[in-house]
C-alpha cells in the first residue's frame, strides 16, 4: 500500500465476471462519478467510477462501490475468494490481510466499538463512524484502506473492510453490513462475490 491509495479487496458481480469493486469510501470526495484508478508500478490506469459512497448517507458507512471499466473486467483472473460473514457482537480470532500478505499469527478483534471520528484528505470534514471492529495493536499502514479482515481459523471468511487507524488500533467496517449498504443503495443484488 502507498500513501493516498487504497485496496480493492472484493470484486462483485451477478454473473461469471465481476462488474463492481468494493473499497473504502474515504478514498473519494463526496458524491458519485469520481474515477477510481489502479496503480501498476508508476503507471495509473482507469479501474472504474464510484457509483455509491456510503459516507454520503445519513448513517455513514465507510464503503464505496466502484463500477468497473470493461478493461478492468477483462483483466480479471478468476480466483477463489473468502466468503463474507457477519461477525456479530462478539470478539473474533482474525487475520489481517494487506497487500503485503496475511498477518501471522492470528490476532483478536474486539467487539464492535461505539464510535470513532476519522479524517481523510479526500473528505471535506472529519466523519463519525459507529459500531466498527477494532484490532489492537493495529497491523496496517497508510495505503491499506479497504483491506480485508479475515476469520483467523481458516481465513476463508471475510468479516471486515479496513477504515483506518486510530489510537494505535486498526478499525474495520463490518463487511456484511457494508455489502448490505451498497446493495441497497445501488439497487442491485451483486450476489456473486469473487476476489
mmCIF file with all atom_site columns, C-alpha atoms in Angstrom, residues 9-171:
data_model
loop_
_atom_site.group_PDB
_atom_site.id
_atom_site.type_symbol
_atom_site.label_atom_id
_atom_site.label_alt_id
_atom_site.label_comp_id
_atom_site.label_asym_id
_atom_site.label_entity_id
_atom_site.label_seq_id
_atom_site.pdbx_PDB_ins_code
_atom_site.Cartn_x
_atom_site.Cartn_y
_atom_site.Cartn_z
_atom_site.occupancy
_atom_site.B_iso_or_equiv
_atom_site.pdbx_formal_charge
_atom_site.auth_seq_id
_atom_site.auth_comp_id
_atom_site.auth_asym_id
_atom_site.auth_atom_id
_atom_site.pdbx_PDB_model_num
ATOM 1   C CA . UNK A 1 9   ? -10.242 -6.390  -1.864  1.00 0.00 ? 9   UNK A CA 1
ATOM 2   C CA . UNK A 1 10  ? -13.579 -7.647  -3.139  1.00 0.00 ? 10  UNK A CA 1
ATOM 3   C CA . UNK A 1 11  ? -14.975 -7.870  -6.641  1.00 0.00 ? 11  UNK A CA 1
ATOM 4   C CA . UNK A 1 12  ? -18.734 -8.196  -7.005  1.00 0.00 ? 12  UNK A CA 1
ATOM 5   C CA . UNK A 1 13  ? -20.905 -9.310  -9.883  1.00 0.00 ? 13  UNK A CA 1
ATOM 6   C CA . UNK A 1 14  ? -24.069 -11.035 -10.963 1.00 0.00 ? 14  UNK A CA 1
ATOM 7   C CA . UNK A 1 15  ? -22.619 -13.497 -13.483 1.00 0.00 ? 15  UNK A CA 1
ATOM 8   C CA . UNK A 1 16  ? -19.316 -15.080 -14.417 1.00 0.00 ? 16  UNK A CA 1
ATOM 9   C CA . UNK A 1 17  ? -17.205 -11.893 -14.309 1.00 0.00 ? 17  UNK A CA 1
ATOM 10  C CA . UNK A 1 18  ? -17.096 -9.002  -11.842 1.00 0.00 ? 18  UNK A CA 1
ATOM 11  C CA . UNK A 1 19  ? -18.926 -5.772  -12.606 1.00 0.00 ? 19  UNK A CA 1
ATOM 12  C CA . UNK A 1 20  ? -18.135 -3.822  -9.425  1.00 0.00 ? 20  UNK A CA 1
ATOM 13  C CA . UNK A 1 21  ? -15.410 -3.479  -6.796  1.00 0.00 ? 21  UNK A CA 1
ATOM 14  C CA . UNK A 1 22  ? -15.696 -2.703  -3.100  1.00 0.00 ? 22  UNK A CA 1
ATOM 15  C CA . UNK A 1 23  ? -13.265 -0.437  -1.251  1.00 0.00 ? 23  UNK A CA 1
ATOM 16  C CA . UNK A 1 24  ? -13.186 2.271   1.429   1.00 0.00 ? 24  UNK A CA 1
ATOM 17  C CA . UNK A 1 25  ? -15.413 5.315   0.886   1.00 0.00 ? 25  UNK A CA 1
ATOM 18  C CA . UNK A 1 26  ? -12.992 7.818   2.438   1.00 0.00 ? 26  UNK A CA 1
ATOM 19  C CA . UNK A 1 27  ? -10.670 7.428   -0.557  1.00 0.00 ? 27  UNK A CA 1
ATOM 20  C CA . UNK A 1 28  ? -13.075 9.553   -2.640  1.00 0.00 ? 28  UNK A CA 1
ATOM 21  C CA . UNK A 1 29  ? -14.639 13.021  -2.385  1.00 0.00 ? 29  UNK A CA 1
ATOM 22  C CA . UNK A 1 30  ? -18.370 13.250  -1.640  1.00 0.00 ? 30  UNK A CA 1
ATOM 23  C CA . UNK A 1 31  ? -20.752 12.195  -4.393  1.00 0.00 ? 31  UNK A CA 1
ATOM 24  C CA . UNK A 1 32  ? -20.723 9.673   -7.205  1.00 0.00 ? 32  UNK A CA 1
ATOM 25  C CA . UNK A 1 33  ? -18.942 9.790   -10.558 1.00 0.00 ? 33  UNK A CA 1
ATOM 26  C CA . UNK A 1 34  ? -15.380 10.062  -9.268  1.00 0.00 ? 34  UNK A CA 1
ATOM 27  C CA . UNK A 1 35  ? -12.764 7.998   -11.112 1.00 0.00 ? 35  UNK A CA 1
ATOM 28  C CA . UNK A 1 36  ? -11.048 5.117   -9.351  1.00 0.00 ? 36  UNK A CA 1
ATOM 29  C CA . UNK A 1 37  ? -7.575  4.347   -10.626 1.00 0.00 ? 37  UNK A CA 1
ATOM 30  C CA . UNK A 1 38  ? -5.374  1.306   -10.436 1.00 0.00 ? 38  UNK A CA 1
ATOM 31  C CA . UNK A 1 39  ? -1.630  1.546   -9.924  1.00 0.00 ? 39  UNK A CA 1
ATOM 32  C CA . UNK A 1 40  ? 0.859   -0.772  -11.593 1.00 0.00 ? 40  UNK A CA 1
ATOM 33  C CA . UNK A 1 41  ? 4.362   0.301   -10.666 1.00 0.00 ? 41  UNK A CA 1
ATOM 34  C CA . UNK A 1 42  ? 4.438   4.001   -11.586 1.00 0.00 ? 42  UNK A CA 1
ATOM 35  C CA . UNK A 1 43  ? 1.647   3.879   -14.165 1.00 0.00 ? 43  UNK A CA 1
ATOM 36  C CA . UNK A 1 44  ? -2.017  4.539   -13.388 1.00 0.00 ? 44  UNK A CA 1
ATOM 37  C CA . UNK A 1 45  ? -4.940  3.039   -15.256 1.00 0.00 ? 45  UNK A CA 1
ATOM 38  C CA . UNK A 1 46  ? -8.685  3.503   -15.153 1.00 0.00 ? 46  UNK A CA 1
ATOM 39  C CA . UNK A 1 47  ? -10.283 0.996   -12.835 1.00 0.00 ? 47  UNK A CA 1
ATOM 40  C CA . UNK A 1 48  ? -13.807 2.386   -12.828 1.00 0.00 ? 48  UNK A CA 1
ATOM 41  C CA . UNK A 1 49  ? -16.168 5.024   -11.459 1.00 0.00 ? 49  UNK A CA 1
ATOM 42  C CA . UNK A 1 50  ? -17.647 5.429   -7.984  1.00 0.00 ? 50  UNK A CA 1
ATOM 43  C CA . UNK A 1 51  ? -21.399 4.779   -8.124  1.00 0.00 ? 51  UNK A CA 1
ATOM 44  C CA . UNK A 1 52  ? -22.145 4.657   -4.379  1.00 0.00 ? 52  UNK A CA 1
ATOM 45  C CA . UNK A 1 53  ? -20.286 6.128   -1.406  1.00 0.00 ? 53  UNK A CA 1
ATOM 46  C CA . UNK A 1 54  ? -21.625 5.045   1.954   1.00 0.00 ? 54  UNK A CA 1
ATOM 47  C CA . UNK A 1 55  ? -20.099 8.098   3.665   1.00 0.00 ? 55  UNK A CA 1
ATOM 48  C CA . UNK A 1 56  ? -22.664 10.293  1.900   1.00 0.00 ? 56  UNK A CA 1
ATOM 49  C CA . UNK A 1 57  ? -25.584 8.627   3.702   1.00 0.00 ? 57  UNK A CA 1
ATOM 50  C CA . UNK A 1 58  ? -27.412 9.852   6.842   1.00 0.00 ? 58  UNK A CA 1
ATOM 51  C CA . UNK A 1 59  ? -25.873 6.898   8.715   1.00 0.00 ? 59  UNK A CA 1
ATOM 52  C CA . UNK A 1 60  ? -22.360 6.901   7.232   1.00 0.00 ? 60  UNK A CA 1
ATOM 53  C CA . UNK A 1 61  ? -20.614 3.661   6.338   1.00 0.00 ? 61  UNK A CA 1
ATOM 54  C CA . UNK A 1 62  ? -17.026 3.777   5.066   1.00 0.00 ? 62  UNK A CA 1
ATOM 55  C CA . UNK A 1 63  ? -17.562 1.783   1.887   1.00 0.00 ? 63  UNK A CA 1
ATOM 56  C CA . UNK A 1 64  ? -17.572 2.676   -1.807  1.00 0.00 ? 64  UNK A CA 1
ATOM 57  C CA . UNK A 1 65  ? -18.911 0.718   -4.766  1.00 0.00 ? 65  UNK A CA 1
ATOM 58  C CA . UNK A 1 66  ? -16.944 1.179   -7.991  1.00 0.00 ? 66  UNK A CA 1
ATOM 59  C CA . UNK A 1 67  ? -18.401 0.242   -11.400 1.00 0.00 ? 67  UNK A CA 1
ATOM 60  C CA . UNK A 1 68  ? -15.532 -1.432  -13.233 1.00 0.00 ? 68  UNK A CA 1
ATOM 61  C CA . UNK A 1 69  ? -14.416 -0.425  -16.712 1.00 0.00 ? 69  UNK A CA 1
ATOM 62  C CA . UNK A 1 70  ? -14.571 -3.023  -19.474 1.00 0.00 ? 70  UNK A CA 1
ATOM 63  C CA . UNK A 1 71  ? -10.760 -3.161  -19.407 1.00 0.00 ? 71  UNK A CA 1
ATOM 64  C CA . UNK A 1 72  ? -10.691 -3.867  -15.674 1.00 0.00 ? 72  UNK A CA 1
ATOM 65  C CA . UNK A 1 73  ? -13.278 -6.622  -16.080 1.00 0.00 ? 73  UNK A CA 1
ATOM 66  C CA . UNK A 1 74  ? -11.278 -8.216  -18.929 1.00 0.00 ? 74  UNK A CA 1
ATOM 67  C CA . UNK A 1 75  ? -8.087  -8.099  -16.824 1.00 0.00 ? 75  UNK A CA 1
ATOM 68  C CA . UNK A 1 76  ? -9.731  -10.070 -14.008 1.00 0.00 ? 76  UNK A CA 1
ATOM 69  C CA . UNK A 1 77  ? -8.280  -13.518 -13.338 1.00 0.00 ? 77  UNK A CA 1
ATOM 70  C CA . UNK A 1 78  ? -10.639 -15.981 -11.614 1.00 0.00 ? 78  UNK A CA 1
ATOM 71  C CA . UNK A 1 79  ? -9.585  -16.726 -8.048  1.00 0.00 ? 79  UNK A CA 1
ATOM 72  C CA . UNK A 1 80  ? -11.311 -18.324 -5.126  1.00 0.00 ? 80  UNK A CA 1
ATOM 73  C CA . UNK A 1 81  ? -12.090 -15.688 -2.525  1.00 0.00 ? 81  UNK A CA 1
ATOM 74  C CA . UNK A 1 82  ? -13.330 -15.741 1.058   1.00 0.00 ? 82  UNK A CA 1
ATOM 75  C CA . UNK A 1 83  ? -16.999 -15.989 1.872   1.00 0.00 ? 83  UNK A CA 1
ATOM 76  C CA . UNK A 1 84  ? -18.466 -12.952 3.583   1.00 0.00 ? 84  UNK A CA 1
ATOM 77  C CA . UNK A 1 85  ? -19.863 -13.482 7.056   1.00 0.00 ? 85  UNK A CA 1
ATOM 78  C CA . UNK A 1 86  ? -21.291 -11.378 9.846   1.00 0.00 ? 86  UNK A CA 1
ATOM 79  C CA . UNK A 1 87  ? -19.013 -11.321 12.890  1.00 0.00 ? 87  UNK A CA 1
ATOM 80  C CA . UNK A 1 88  ? -21.820 -10.377 15.266  1.00 0.00 ? 88  UNK A CA 1
ATOM 81  C CA . UNK A 1 89  ? -21.278 -8.678  18.599  1.00 0.00 ? 89  UNK A CA 1
ATOM 82  C CA . UNK A 1 90  ? -18.548 -10.931 19.944  1.00 0.00 ? 90  UNK A CA 1
ATOM 83  C CA . UNK A 1 91  ? -14.777 -10.844 19.599  1.00 0.00 ? 91  UNK A CA 1
ATOM 84  C CA . UNK A 1 92  ? -13.307 -12.897 16.789  1.00 0.00 ? 92  UNK A CA 1
ATOM 85  C CA . UNK A 1 93  ? -9.959  -14.514 16.120  1.00 0.00 ? 93  UNK A CA 1
ATOM 86  C CA . UNK A 1 94  ? -8.879  -12.864 12.895  1.00 0.00 ? 94  UNK A CA 1
ATOM 87  C CA . UNK A 1 95  ? -6.067  -12.395 10.391  1.00 0.00 ? 95  UNK A CA 1
ATOM 88  C CA . UNK A 1 96  ? -5.360  -9.021  8.823   1.00 0.00 ? 96  UNK A CA 1
ATOM 89  C CA . UNK A 1 97  ? -4.965  -9.109  5.041   1.00 0.00 ? 97  UNK A CA 1
ATOM 90  C CA . UNK A 1 98  ? -2.956  -6.315  3.402   1.00 0.00 ? 98  UNK A CA 1
ATOM 91  C CA . UNK A 1 99  ? -1.099  -6.039  0.079   1.00 0.00 ? 99  UNK A CA 1
ATOM 92  C CA . UNK A 1 100 ? 1.957   -7.329  1.939   1.00 0.00 ? 100 UNK A CA 1
ATOM 93  C CA . UNK A 1 101 ? 0.255   -10.608 2.871   1.00 0.00 ? 101 UNK A CA 1
ATOM 94  C CA . UNK A 1 102 ? -1.723  -12.073 5.748   1.00 0.00 ? 102 UNK A CA 1
ATOM 95  C CA . UNK A 1 103 ? -0.745  -11.482 9.372   1.00 0.00 ? 103 UNK A CA 1
ATOM 96  C CA . UNK A 1 104 ? 0.603   -14.399 11.336  1.00 0.00 ? 104 UNK A CA 1
ATOM 97  C CA . UNK A 1 105 ? -0.290  -15.454 13.936  1.00 0.00 ? 105 UNK A CA 1
ATOM 98  C CA . UNK A 1 106 ? -3.987  -14.612 14.137  1.00 0.00 ? 106 UNK A CA 1
ATOM 99  C CA . UNK A 1 107 ? -4.919  -11.698 16.387  1.00 0.00 ? 107 UNK A CA 1
ATOM 100 C CA . UNK A 1 108 ? -8.018  -10.861 18.449  1.00 0.00 ? 108 UNK A CA 1
ATOM 101 C CA . UNK A 1 109 ? -10.632 -8.463  17.134  1.00 0.00 ? 109 UNK A CA 1
ATOM 102 C CA . UNK A 1 110 ? -12.641 -6.738  19.827  1.00 0.00 ? 110 UNK A CA 1
ATOM 103 C CA . UNK A 1 111 ? -16.415 -6.497  19.697  1.00 0.00 ? 111 UNK A CA 1
ATOM 104 C CA . UNK A 1 112 ? -17.734 -3.507  17.732  1.00 0.00 ? 112 UNK A CA 1
ATOM 105 C CA . UNK A 1 113 ? -16.836 -0.138  19.255  1.00 0.00 ? 113 UNK A CA 1
ATOM 106 C CA . UNK A 1 114 ? -19.494 2.517   19.623  1.00 0.00 ? 114 UNK A CA 1
ATOM 107 C CA . UNK A 1 115 ? -17.920 5.450   17.781  1.00 0.00 ? 115 UNK A CA 1
ATOM 108 C CA . UNK A 1 116 ? -14.781 6.712   16.044  1.00 0.00 ? 116 UNK A CA 1
ATOM 109 C CA . UNK A 1 117 ? -14.029 10.067  14.391  1.00 0.00 ? 117 UNK A CA 1
ATOM 110 C CA . UNK A 1 118 ? -11.796 9.874   11.308  1.00 0.00 ? 118 UNK A CA 1
ATOM 111 C CA . UNK A 1 119 ? -10.255 12.272  8.793   1.00 0.00 ? 119 UNK A CA 1
ATOM 112 C CA . UNK A 1 120 ? -9.192  11.686  5.185   1.00 0.00 ? 120 UNK A CA 1
ATOM 113 C CA . UNK A 1 121 ? -7.649  14.024  2.579   1.00 0.00 ? 121 UNK A CA 1
ATOM 114 C CA . UNK A 1 122 ? -10.460 13.365  0.077   1.00 0.00 ? 122 UNK A CA 1
ATOM 115 C CA . UNK A 1 123 ? -13.219 14.270  2.546   1.00 0.00 ? 123 UNK A CA 1
ATOM 116 C CA . UNK A 1 124 ? -14.005 17.925  3.364   1.00 0.00 ? 124 UNK A CA 1
ATOM 117 C CA . UNK A 1 125 ? -14.537 17.333  7.095   1.00 0.00 ? 125 UNK A CA 1
ATOM 118 C CA . UNK A 1 126 ? -13.996 14.685  9.776   1.00 0.00 ? 126 UNK A CA 1
ATOM 119 C CA . UNK A 1 127 ? -16.585 11.917  9.744   1.00 0.00 ? 127 UNK A CA 1
ATOM 120 C CA . UNK A 1 128 ? -18.016 9.776   12.506  1.00 0.00 ? 128 UNK A CA 1
ATOM 121 C CA . UNK A 1 129 ? -18.430 6.013   12.159  1.00 0.00 ? 129 UNK A CA 1
ATOM 122 C CA . UNK A 1 130 ? -20.227 3.729   14.592  1.00 0.00 ? 130 UNK A CA 1
ATOM 123 C CA . UNK A 1 131 ? -20.080 0.037   15.519  1.00 0.00 ? 131 UNK A CA 1
ATOM 124 C CA . UNK A 1 132 ? -16.666 -0.730  14.000  1.00 0.00 ? 132 UNK A CA 1
ATOM 125 C CA . UNK A 1 133 ? -14.478 -3.773  14.576  1.00 0.00 ? 133 UNK A CA 1
ATOM 126 C CA . UNK A 1 134 ? -11.060 -2.969  16.042  1.00 0.00 ? 134 UNK A CA 1
ATOM 127 C CA . UNK A 1 135 ? -7.773  -4.862  16.157  1.00 0.00 ? 135 UNK A CA 1
ATOM 128 C CA . UNK A 1 136 ? -5.139  -3.848  18.743  1.00 0.00 ? 136 UNK A CA 1
ATOM 129 C CA . UNK A 1 137 ? -2.346  -3.322  18.088  1.00 0.00 ? 137 UNK A CA 1
ATOM 130 C CA . UNK A 1 138 ? -3.030  -2.113  14.547  1.00 0.00 ? 138 UNK A CA 1
ATOM 131 C CA . UNK A 1 139 ? -1.242  -4.058  11.836  1.00 0.00 ? 139 UNK A CA 1
ATOM 132 C CA . UNK A 1 140 ? -1.951  -1.764  8.921   1.00 0.00 ? 140 UNK A CA 1
ATOM 133 C CA . UNK A 1 141 ? -0.376  1.347   7.431   1.00 0.00 ? 141 UNK A CA 1
ATOM 134 C CA . UNK A 1 142 ? -1.285  4.154   5.020   1.00 0.00 ? 142 UNK A CA 1
ATOM 135 C CA . UNK A 1 143 ? -2.425  2.759   1.686   1.00 0.00 ? 143 UNK A CA 1
ATOM 136 C CA . UNK A 1 144 ? -4.115  -0.309  3.178   1.00 0.00 ? 144 UNK A CA 1
ATOM 137 C CA . UNK A 1 145 ? -7.627  1.217   3.308   1.00 0.00 ? 145 UNK A CA 1
ATOM 138 C CA . UNK A 1 146 ? -10.163 -1.290  2.008   1.00 0.00 ? 146 UNK A CA 1
ATOM 139 C CA . UNK A 1 147 ? -8.099  -4.345  3.036   1.00 0.00 ? 147 UNK A CA 1
ATOM 140 C CA . UNK A 1 148 ? -9.961  -7.344  4.433   1.00 0.00 ? 148 UNK A CA 1
ATOM 141 C CA . UNK A 1 149 ? -10.169 -8.686  7.949   1.00 0.00 ? 149 UNK A CA 1
ATOM 142 C CA . UNK A 1 150 ? -10.316 -12.486 7.676   1.00 0.00 ? 150 UNK A CA 1
ATOM 143 C CA . UNK A 1 151 ? -11.568 -15.162 10.035  1.00 0.00 ? 151 UNK A CA 1
ATOM 144 C CA . UNK A 1 152 ? -8.467  -16.436 11.826  1.00 0.00 ? 152 UNK A CA 1
ATOM 145 C CA . UNK A 1 153 ? -9.243  -20.148 11.862  1.00 0.00 ? 153 UNK A CA 1
ATOM 146 C CA . UNK A 1 154 ? -9.119  -20.927 8.162   1.00 0.00 ? 154 UNK A CA 1
ATOM 147 C CA . UNK A 1 155 ? -9.065  -17.473 6.554   1.00 0.00 ? 155 UNK A CA 1
ATOM 148 C CA . UNK A 1 156 ? -11.999 -18.497 4.392   1.00 0.00 ? 156 UNK A CA 1
ATOM 149 C CA . UNK A 1 157 ? -14.412 -15.901 5.758   1.00 0.00 ? 157 UNK A CA 1
ATOM 150 C CA . UNK A 1 158 ? -14.069 -12.124 5.395   1.00 0.00 ? 158 UNK A CA 1
ATOM 151 C CA . UNK A 1 159 ? -15.545 -10.138 8.285   1.00 0.00 ? 159 UNK A CA 1
ATOM 152 C CA . UNK A 1 160 ? -14.302 -6.541  7.891   1.00 0.00 ? 160 UNK A CA 1
ATOM 153 C CA . UNK A 1 161 ? -13.162 -3.800  5.485   1.00 0.00 ? 161 UNK A CA 1
ATOM 154 C CA . UNK A 1 162 ? -10.328 -1.534  6.714   1.00 0.00 ? 162 UNK A CA 1
ATOM 155 C CA . UNK A 1 163 ? -11.331 2.047   7.525   1.00 0.00 ? 163 UNK A CA 1
ATOM 156 C CA . UNK A 1 164 ? -8.035  3.197   9.056   1.00 0.00 ? 164 UNK A CA 1
ATOM 157 C CA . UNK A 1 165 ? -6.032  3.508   12.241  1.00 0.00 ? 165 UNK A CA 1
ATOM 158 C CA . UNK A 1 166 ? -6.915  5.432   15.367  1.00 0.00 ? 166 UNK A CA 1
ATOM 159 C CA . UNK A 1 167 ? -5.313  5.294   18.834  1.00 0.00 ? 167 UNK A CA 1
ATOM 160 C CA . UNK A 1 168 ? -2.903  2.516   17.717  1.00 0.00 ? 168 UNK A CA 1
ATOM 161 C CA . UNK A 1 169 ? -5.737  0.255   16.551  1.00 0.00 ? 169 UNK A CA 1
ATOM 162 C CA . UNK A 1 170 ? -6.886  -0.802  13.078  1.00 0.00 ? 170 UNK A CA 1
ATOM 163 C CA . UNK A 1 171 ? -10.613 -0.144  12.577  1.00 0.00 ? 171 UNK A CA 1
#
